[in-house]
CSV table of C-alpha atoms in Angstrom, one decimal:
chain,number,residue,atom,x,y,z
A,1,MET,CA,-23.6,15.6,-72.8
A,2,PRO,CA,-21.0,14.2,-70.4
A,3,GLU,CA,-19.7,10.7,-71.0
A,4,GLU,CA,-21.1,9.7,-67.6
A,5,TYR,CA,-24.6,9.4,-69.1
A,6,SER,CA,-23.5,6.3,-71.1
A,7,ASP,CA,-22.1,4.6,-68.1
A,8,ALA,CA,-24.5,1.7,-67.3
A,9,ALA,CA,-23.5,1.8,-63.6
A,10,ASN,CA,-25.2,5.2,-63.3
A,11,GLU,CA,-28.5,4.0,-64.9
A,12,ILE,CA,-31.7,4.0,-62.8
A,13,SER,CA,-34.7,2.3,-64.4
A,14,THR,CA,-37.3,4.1,-62.4
A,15,PRO,CA,-37.4,7.5,-60.6
A,16,GLU,CA,-36.3,7.5,-57.0
A,17,GLY,CA,-37.2,9.9,-54.2
A,18,ASN,CA,-34.3,12.3,-54.9
A,19,ASN,CA,-34.9,12.4,-58.7
A,20,LEU,CA,-35.8,15.9,-60.0
A,21,GLY,CA,-36.6,14.3,-63.4
A,22,ILE,CA,-39.9,12.9,-62.3
A,23,ASN,CA,-41.7,14.8,-65.1
A,24,PRO,CA,-39.0,16.7,-67.0
A,25,ASP,CA,-41.2,18.3,-69.7
A,26,ASN,CA,-43.6,19.8,-67.3
A,27,THR,CA,-41.1,20.9,-64.7
A,28,GLY,CA,-39.0,22.3,-67.5
A,29,THR,CA,-41.9,24.4,-68.8
A,30,GLU,CA,-42.4,25.9,-65.3
A,31,ILE,CA,-38.6,26.6,-64.8
A,32,GLY,CA,-38.8,28.5,-68.1
A,33,ARG,CA,-41.8,30.5,-66.9
A,34,ALA,CA,-40.1,31.4,-63.6
A,35,ALA,CA,-36.8,32.2,-65.4
A,36,THR,CA,-38.1,35.5,-66.9
A,37,ALA,CA,-40.7,36.4,-64.2
A,38,GLU,CA,-40.4,39.8,-62.5
A,39,ALA,CA,-39.5,39.1,-58.8
A,40,LYS,CA,-41.9,40.0,-56.0
A,41,PHE,CA,-40.3,41.9,-53.1
A,42,GLY,CA,-40.8,41.6,-49.4
A,43,SER,CA,-38.4,38.8,-49.4
A,44,VAL,CA,-37.1,38.3,-53.0
A,45,THR,CA,-39.3,35.6,-54.7
A,46,GLN,CA,-39.2,34.6,-58.4
A,47,SER,CA,-41.6,31.9,-59.4
A,48,SER,CA,-43.7,30.4,-62.3
A,49,ASN,CA,-46.9,31.8,-60.9
A,50,ILE,CA,-47.2,35.2,-62.5
A,51,ASP,CA,-49.9,37.8,-63.2
A,52,ALA,CA,-50.8,39.4,-66.6
A,53,ASP,CA,-47.8,41.7,-66.4
A,54,GLY,CA,-45.3,38.9,-65.8
A,55,ILE,CA,-44.9,39.7,-62.1
A,56,THR,CA,-44.4,36.8,-59.6
A,57,THR,CA,-47.6,36.4,-57.5
A,58,ASP,CA,-46.0,34.0,-54.9
A,59,SER,CA,-44.3,35.4,-51.8
A,60,ALA,CA,-41.9,33.1,-49.9
A,61,THR,CA,-40.9,33.8,-46.3
A,62,GLY,CA,-38.5,31.9,-44.2
A,63,THR,CA,-38.4,31.7,-40.4
A,64,PHE,CA,-35.6,30.2,-38.4
A,65,ASP,CA,-35.8,29.2,-34.7
A,66,GLY,CA,-32.1,28.4,-34.4
A,67,GLU,CA,-32.6,24.8,-35.4
A,68,HIS,CA,-35.5,24.4,-37.9
A,69,ILE,CA,-36.4,26.4,-41.0
A,70,LEU,CA,-40.0,26.9,-42.1
A,71,ILE,CA,-40.8,28.2,-45.5
A,72,THR,CA,-44.3,29.7,-46.1
A,73,VAL,CA,-45.3,30.5,-49.7
A,74,THR,CA,-48.4,32.7,-49.9
A,75,GLN,CA,-50.1,32.7,-53.3
A,76,ALA,CA,-52.2,35.1,-55.3
A,77,ASP,CA,-55.5,33.9,-53.8
A,78,GLY,CA,-54.3,34.3,-50.2
A,79,THR,CA,-53.8,30.5,-49.7
A,80,SER,CA,-50.4,29.2,-48.7
A,81,PHE,CA,-48.4,26.1,-48.4
A,82,GLU,CA,-45.5,25.3,-46.1
A,83,TYR,CA,-42.4,23.2,-46.2
A,84,GLY,CA,-39.3,23.0,-44.0
A,85,THR,CA,-36.8,21.0,-42.1
A,86,GLU,CA,-38.6,19.9,-39.0
A,87,ASN,CA,-41.0,17.2,-40.2
A,88,ASN,CA,-39.5,16.1,-43.5
A,89,THR,CA,-36.5,13.7,-43.7
A,90,PRO,CA,-33.9,15.1,-46.1
A,91,TYR,CA,-32.0,12.9,-48.5
A,92,ILE,CA,-29.0,15.2,-48.2
A,93,HIS,CA,-28.4,17.3,-45.1
A,94,GLY,CA,-25.2,18.8,-43.7
A,95,PRO,CA,-23.5,21.8,-42.4
A,96,PHE,CA,-21.7,24.2,-44.7
A,97,ALA,CA,-18.0,24.0,-44.6
A,98,ALA,CA,-16.4,27.3,-43.5
A,99,ALA,CA,-15.1,28.0,-47.0
A,100,ASP,CA,-18.6,27.5,-48.6
A,101,LEU,CA,-20.3,29.6,-45.9
A,102,ASP,CA,-17.9,32.5,-46.6
A,103,ARG,CA,-18.8,32.4,-50.2
A,104,TRP,CA,-22.5,33.1,-49.6
A,105,ALA,CA,-23.0,34.5,-46.1
A,106,PRO,CA,-22.5,37.9,-44.6
A,107,ALA,CA,-19.4,38.5,-42.4
A,108,THR,CA,-21.0,37.7,-39.0
A,109,HIS,CA,-22.6,34.4,-40.1
A,110,ASP,CA,-20.5,31.6,-38.6
A,111,GLN,CA,-22.8,28.6,-39.1
A,112,GLY,CA,-25.1,27.2,-41.7
A,113,GLN,CA,-26.8,24.1,-43.0
A,114,ARG,CA,-28.3,22.9,-46.3
A,115,PHE,CA,-31.1,20.4,-46.9
A,116,TYR,CA,-32.5,18.6,-49.9
A,117,HIS,CA,-36.0,17.1,-49.7
A,118,ALA,CA,-38.1,15.1,-52.2
A,119,ARG,CA,-41.3,13.2,-51.8
A,120,SER,CA,-44.0,12.0,-54.1
A,121,SER,CA,-47.3,10.2,-53.9
A,122,GLU,CA,-50.1,9.2,-56.3
A,123,ASP,CA,-51.3,12.8,-56.6
A,124,SER,CA,-48.5,15.0,-55.4
A,125,TYR,CA,-44.8,15.8,-55.7
A,126,HIS,CA,-42.5,18.2,-53.8
A,127,ALA,CA,-38.8,18.8,-54.1
A,128,ASP,CA,-36.8,21.6,-52.5
A,129,TYR,CA,-33.4,22.9,-51.6
A,130,ILE,CA,-33.3,24.9,-48.4
A,131,ALA,CA,-30.2,26.6,-46.9
A,132,VAL,CA,-29.7,28.8,-43.8
A,133,SER,CA,-26.8,30.8,-42.5
A,134,SER,CA,-26.8,32.7,-39.2
A,135,ASP,CA,-24.8,34.3,-36.4
A,136,SER,CA,-24.5,31.8,-33.6
A,137,ALA,CA,-24.6,34.6,-31.0
A,138,ASP,CA,-28.2,35.5,-32.1
A,139,PRO,CA,-29.4,33.1,-34.8
A,140,THR,CA,-33.1,33.9,-34.7
A,141,ALA,CA,-32.4,37.6,-35.3
A,142,ASP,CA,-29.5,37.5,-37.7
A,143,TYR,CA,-30.0,34.8,-40.3
A,144,LEU,CA,-30.6,34.3,-44.0
A,145,THR,CA,-32.5,31.4,-45.7
A,146,TRP,CA,-32.7,30.7,-49.4
A,147,GLY,CA,-33.5,28.0,-51.9
A,148,TYR,CA,-36.1,26.7,-54.4
A,149,TRP,CA,-39.1,24.5,-54.7
A,150,ILE,CA,-40.7,22.3,-57.3
A,151,ARG,CA,-44.3,21.3,-56.5
A,152,SER,CA,-47.3,19.5,-58.0
A,153,GLU,CA,-50.6,18.9,-56.3
A,154,GLY,CA,-53.8,17.1,-57.3
A,155,ASP,CA,-52.6,14.9,-60.2
A,156,ASP,CA,-50.3,11.9,-60.6
A,157,PRO,CA,-47.0,13.8,-61.0
A,158,HIS,CA,-45.9,11.3,-63.7
A,159,PHE,CA,-49.0,12.2,-65.8
A,160,SER,CA,-48.3,14.2,-68.9
A,161,GLY,CA,-50.9,16.7,-68.0
A,162,ALA,CA,-49.8,17.2,-64.4
A,163,GLU,CA,-49.3,20.9,-63.4
A,164,PHE,CA,-46.2,22.0,-61.6
A,165,GLU,CA,-45.0,25.1,-59.8
A,166,VAL,CA,-41.3,26.2,-59.5
A,167,GLY,CA,-39.9,29.1,-57.5
A,168,ALA,CA,-36.7,30.4,-55.9
A,169,PHE,CA,-36.3,32.8,-53.0
A,170,VAL,CA,-34.1,34.5,-50.5
A,171,ASP,CA,-35.3,35.9,-47.2
A,172,GLY,CA,-34.1,37.2,-43.8
A,173,PRO,CA,-34.3,40.1,-41.4
A,174,GLU,CA,-31.6,42.1,-43.2
A,175,ILE,CA,-33.6,42.3,-46.5
A,176,ALA,CA,-36.9,43.0,-44.8
A,177,ASP,CA,-39.2,45.2,-46.9
A,178,ASP,CA,-40.1,47.4,-43.9
A,179,ASN,CA,-36.5,48.1,-43.0
A,180,PRO,CA,-34.6,49.2,-46.1
A,181,PRO,CA,-30.9,50.1,-46.0
A,182,THR,CA,-29.5,53.5,-46.1
A,183,LEU,CA,-27.3,53.4,-49.2
A,184,PRO,CA,-24.1,55.5,-49.6
A,185,SER,CA,-24.5,58.4,-52.0
A,186,THR,CA,-20.9,58.1,-53.2
A,187,GLY,CA,-18.2,55.5,-53.8
A,188,GLU,CA,-18.0,52.1,-55.2
A,189,ALA,CA,-18.0,48.6,-53.7
A,190,THR,CA,-17.2,45.1,-54.9
A,191,TYR,CA,-19.3,42.0,-53.9
A,192,ALA,CA,-18.4,38.4,-54.5
A,193,GLY,CA,-20.1,35.1,-53.7
A,194,GLU,CA,-22.1,32.3,-55.2
A,195,ALA,CA,-25.1,31.7,-57.4
A,196,GLN,CA,-27.2,28.5,-57.2
A,197,TRP,CA,-30.0,27.4,-59.5
A,198,VAL,CA,-32.3,24.6,-60.7
A,199,PHE,CA,-32.2,24.1,-64.5
A,200,HIS,CA,-33.7,22.3,-67.5
A,201,HIS,CA,-31.8,21.5,-70.7
A,202,GLU,CA,-33.1,19.5,-73.6
A,203,TYR,CA,-31.2,18.1,-76.7
A,204,LEU,CA,-33.0,18.4,-80.0
A,205,GLU,CA,-33.0,16.6,-83.4
A,206,GLY,CA,-29.5,16.9,-85.0
A,207,ASP,CA,-27.7,16.4,-81.7
A,208,GLN,CA,-26.3,12.9,-80.9
A,209,TYR,CA,-28.3,13.0,-77.7
A,210,ALA,CA,-31.5,14.1,-79.2
A,211,GLY,CA,-34.5,13.6,-76.9
A,212,VAL,CA,-32.4,13.6,-73.7
A,213,VAL,CA,-33.6,16.0,-71.0
A,214,GLU,CA,-31.4,17.2,-68.1
A,215,ILE,CA,-32.9,18.4,-64.9
A,216,GLY,CA,-30.6,19.4,-62.1
A,217,GLN,CA,-28.9,22.0,-60.0
A,218,GLY,CA,-26.0,24.4,-60.8
A,219,VAL,CA,-23.5,26.5,-58.8
A,220,GLY,CA,-21.1,29.2,-59.9
A,221,ASP,CA,-19.0,32.1,-58.7
A,222,MET,CA,-20.7,35.5,-58.9
A,223,THR,CA,-19.4,39.0,-58.6
A,224,ALA,CA,-21.0,42.5,-58.6
A,225,THR,CA,-19.5,45.9,-58.9
A,226,VAL,CA,-21.6,48.8,-57.5
A,227,ASP,CA,-21.4,52.5,-58.2
A,228,PHE,CA,-23.4,54.1,-55.5
A,229,ALA,CA,-23.0,57.6,-56.9
A,230,ASN,CA,-24.8,56.5,-60.1
A,231,SER,CA,-27.1,53.9,-58.4
A,232,SER,CA,-25.8,51.3,-60.8
A,233,LEU,CA,-24.8,47.6,-60.5
A,234,SER,CA,-23.1,45.2,-62.9
A,235,ALA,CA,-23.1,41.5,-62.1
A,236,CYS,CA,-21.6,38.4,-63.6
A,237,ILE,CA,-21.9,34.6,-63.0
A,238,SER,CA,-18.9,32.4,-63.9
A,239,CYS,CA,-16.9,35.2,-65.6
A,240,GLY,CA,-13.7,34.4,-63.8
A,241,ASP,CA,-11.3,31.4,-64.2
A,242,THR,CA,-13.6,29.0,-62.4
A,243,LYS,CA,-16.5,27.5,-64.5
A,244,SER,CA,-19.9,26.8,-63.1
A,245,ARG,CA,-20.8,23.2,-62.3
A,246,VAL,CA,-24.0,21.2,-62.7
A,247,TYR,CA,-25.4,18.1,-61.0
A,248,GLY,CA,-28.6,16.2,-61.6
A,249,ASN,CA,-30.5,13.6,-63.7
A,250,ALA,CA,-30.5,13.0,-67.5
A,251,VAL,CA,-33.7,11.4,-68.7
A,252,SER,CA,-33.4,9.5,-72.0
A,253,PRO,CA,-36.2,9.0,-74.5
A,254,ASP,CA,-36.7,5.4,-73.4
A,255,GLY,CA,-37.5,6.6,-69.9
A,256,SER,CA,-34.3,5.5,-68.2
A,257,PHE,CA,-32.5,7.9,-65.8
A,258,TYR,CA,-28.8,8.7,-65.3
A,259,PHE,CA,-27.1,10.7,-62.6
A,260,PHE,CA,-24.4,13.2,-63.5
A,261,SER,CA,-22.3,15.1,-61.0
A,262,ASP,CA,-19.8,18.0,-60.9
A,263,ILE,CA,-19.8,18.7,-64.7
A,264,GLU,CA,-18.2,21.9,-65.8
A,265,THR,CA,-20.2,24.2,-68.2
A,266,ASP,CA,-19.1,27.1,-70.4
A,267,TYR,CA,-22.1,29.4,-69.7
A,268,GLN,CA,-21.6,33.0,-68.4
A,269,PHE,CA,-24.3,35.4,-67.3
A,270,GLU,CA,-23.9,39.2,-67.2
A,271,ALA,CA,-26.4,41.8,-66.1
A,272,THR,CA,-26.7,45.5,-65.4
A,273,ALA,CA,-29.2,47.1,-63.1
A,274,THR,CA,-30.4,50.5,-61.6
A,275,ILE,CA,-30.6,50.4,-57.8
A,276,ASN,CA,-33.8,51.8,-56.3
A,277,PRO,CA,-33.6,54.1,-53.2
A,278,ASP,CA,-34.9,51.3,-51.0
A,279,GLY,CA,-31.9,49.1,-52.0
A,280,SER,CA,-33.9,46.8,-54.4
A,281,PHE,CA,-33.2,46.3,-58.1
A,282,GLN,CA,-34.8,44.4,-61.0
A,283,THR,CA,-33.4,44.1,-64.5
A,284,PHE,CA,-33.9,42.2,-67.7
A,285,GLU,CA,-30.8,43.7,-69.2
A,286,VAL,CA,-28.9,40.4,-69.2
A,287,THR,CA,-26.6,38.5,-71.5
A,288,LEU,CA,-26.0,34.8,-71.5
A,289,SER,CA,-23.0,33.5,-73.5
A,290,ASN,CA,-21.3,30.1,-74.1
A,291,SER,CA,-17.8,30.0,-75.6
A,292,GLU,CA,-18.2,26.4,-76.8
A,293,ASN,CA,-21.8,26.4,-78.1
A,294,PRO,CA,-23.1,29.6,-79.6
A,295,ILE,CA,-26.5,30.9,-78.2
A,296,LEU,CA,-29.0,31.8,-80.8
A,297,THR,CA,-31.7,33.5,-78.6
A,298,GLN,CA,-31.8,34.3,-74.9
A,299,GLU,CA,-33.5,36.4,-72.2
A,300,GLY,CA,-33.3,36.6,-68.5
A,301,SER,CA,-33.6,38.5,-65.2
A,302,LEU,CA,-31.8,39.6,-62.1
A,303,ALA,CA,-33.4,40.9,-58.9
A,304,GLY,CA,-32.2,41.6,-55.4
A,305,ARG,CA,-31.9,43.7,-52.3
A,306,PHE,CA,-29.0,45.2,-50.4
A,307,SER,CA,-28.5,44.3,-46.8
A,308,ASN,CA,-29.7,46.8,-44.2
A,309,ILE,CA,-26.7,45.9,-42.1
A,310,LEU,CA,-23.8,48.2,-42.9
A,311,ILE,CA,-20.0,47.9,-42.6
A,312,ASP,CA,-18.4,51.3,-42.5
A,313,GLY,CA,-21.5,52.7,-44.1
A,314,VAL,CA,-21.7,50.1,-46.9
A,315,PRO,CA,-24.3,47.3,-47.1
A,316,ARG,CA,-22.6,44.1,-46.1
A,317,ALA,CA,-24.2,41.9,-48.7
A,318,ILE,CA,-26.5,41.7,-51.8
A,319,LEU,CA,-29.1,38.9,-52.0
A,320,GLY,CA,-31.5,37.9,-54.7
A,321,THR,CA,-32.7,35.8,-57.6
A,322,HIS,CA,-31.8,35.3,-61.2
A,323,GLY,CA,-33.0,33.3,-64.2
A,324,GLY,CA,-33.0,32.9,-68.0
A,325,VAL,CA,-34.0,30.9,-71.0
A,326,TYR,CA,-31.9,30.2,-74.1
A,327,THR,CA,-31.7,28.3,-77.3
A,328,HIS,CA,-28.8,26.7,-79.2
A,329,GLU,CA,-29.0,25.2,-82.7
A,330,THR,CA,-29.8,21.7,-81.3
A,331,ALA,CA,-30.8,22.4,-77.7
A,332,PHE,CA,-32.7,24.7,-75.4
A,333,GLY,CA,-32.9,25.3,-71.7
A,334,SER,CA,-33.8,27.5,-68.7
A,335,TRP,CA,-32.9,28.1,-65.1
A,336,VAL,CA,-34.0,30.0,-62.0
A,337,GLY,CA,-32.1,30.4,-58.8
A,338,THR,CA,-30.7,32.5,-56.0
A,339,PHE,CA,-27.4,34.3,-55.1
A,340,GLY,CA,-25.6,35.7,-52.1
A,341,LEU,CA,-22.8,38.2,-52.4
A,342,PRO,CA,-20.9,39.4,-49.3
A,343,LEU,CA,-19.1,42.7,-49.4
A,344,GLN,CA,-15.4,42.4,-50.3
A,345,GLN,CA,-13.2,44.6,-48.0
């Protein structure tokens, strides 16, 4: 645990609107369920709502009118819920800096924004991260939107029995299910960008911070090497010199909350996958490691699609979702998130 947690100046006695730790045990359970779910394609959606085979039953789609983003999540029974940027006031909102945009977005995307929302009532809770990048010359036709949601409906979200849902997604015209890419039959390519995620981490008996739960967001460098001739992909998060970083809330056993920000971690995530003819892939062949704190058990997933927009015959980006669960000797955790990897030329 970072020293910031013991700093009284960071303590919050009650949850506030931007607090992901409103019900850390229940949200953590759902993050773990989503972490190893098989993604549902159309867009790429990975959520805690799964069928008997472990396949995500939610389908998230994002539409962009050049200014506002609308996310529609259709569930297994055909019902849906919506959230977006037009009618909800974000607690954080801003444009992507050019350097940040280049890390995630395809080559023609020259503008982008990100939004964080959180709202709660006596019988509901909703938090989300939504991001969009687009080509300013034709933003409604050439855009990507991605993010995650945490949701509870029907019960007091603070109640120990409250049910939550968690999901992550990426969507846009260039990964449309009905317009798959034409993949090269030979050659290799390198992709590099960024992974983002929402996570849960809990300290157990035997650790000096036993009982503390962390709920927050993470970000890390991600790379992928693709061998088109063999339809294979290998990917890695935080395997270079730059470590991943986390931000969020620590919830102590006495109910107090502490913010933490920009904390480096030693986790690395590696995966290999076989690429399908339609440019999609799904794998559970993943390895999570931590050089400072050995991992005892772990499992995870990686899913995605190649862009249907080509640069010199090669897809210009790979977009998708990832997740995992793990245990240490005195801690356990889980995460689910998204990634965007532009082609490196």
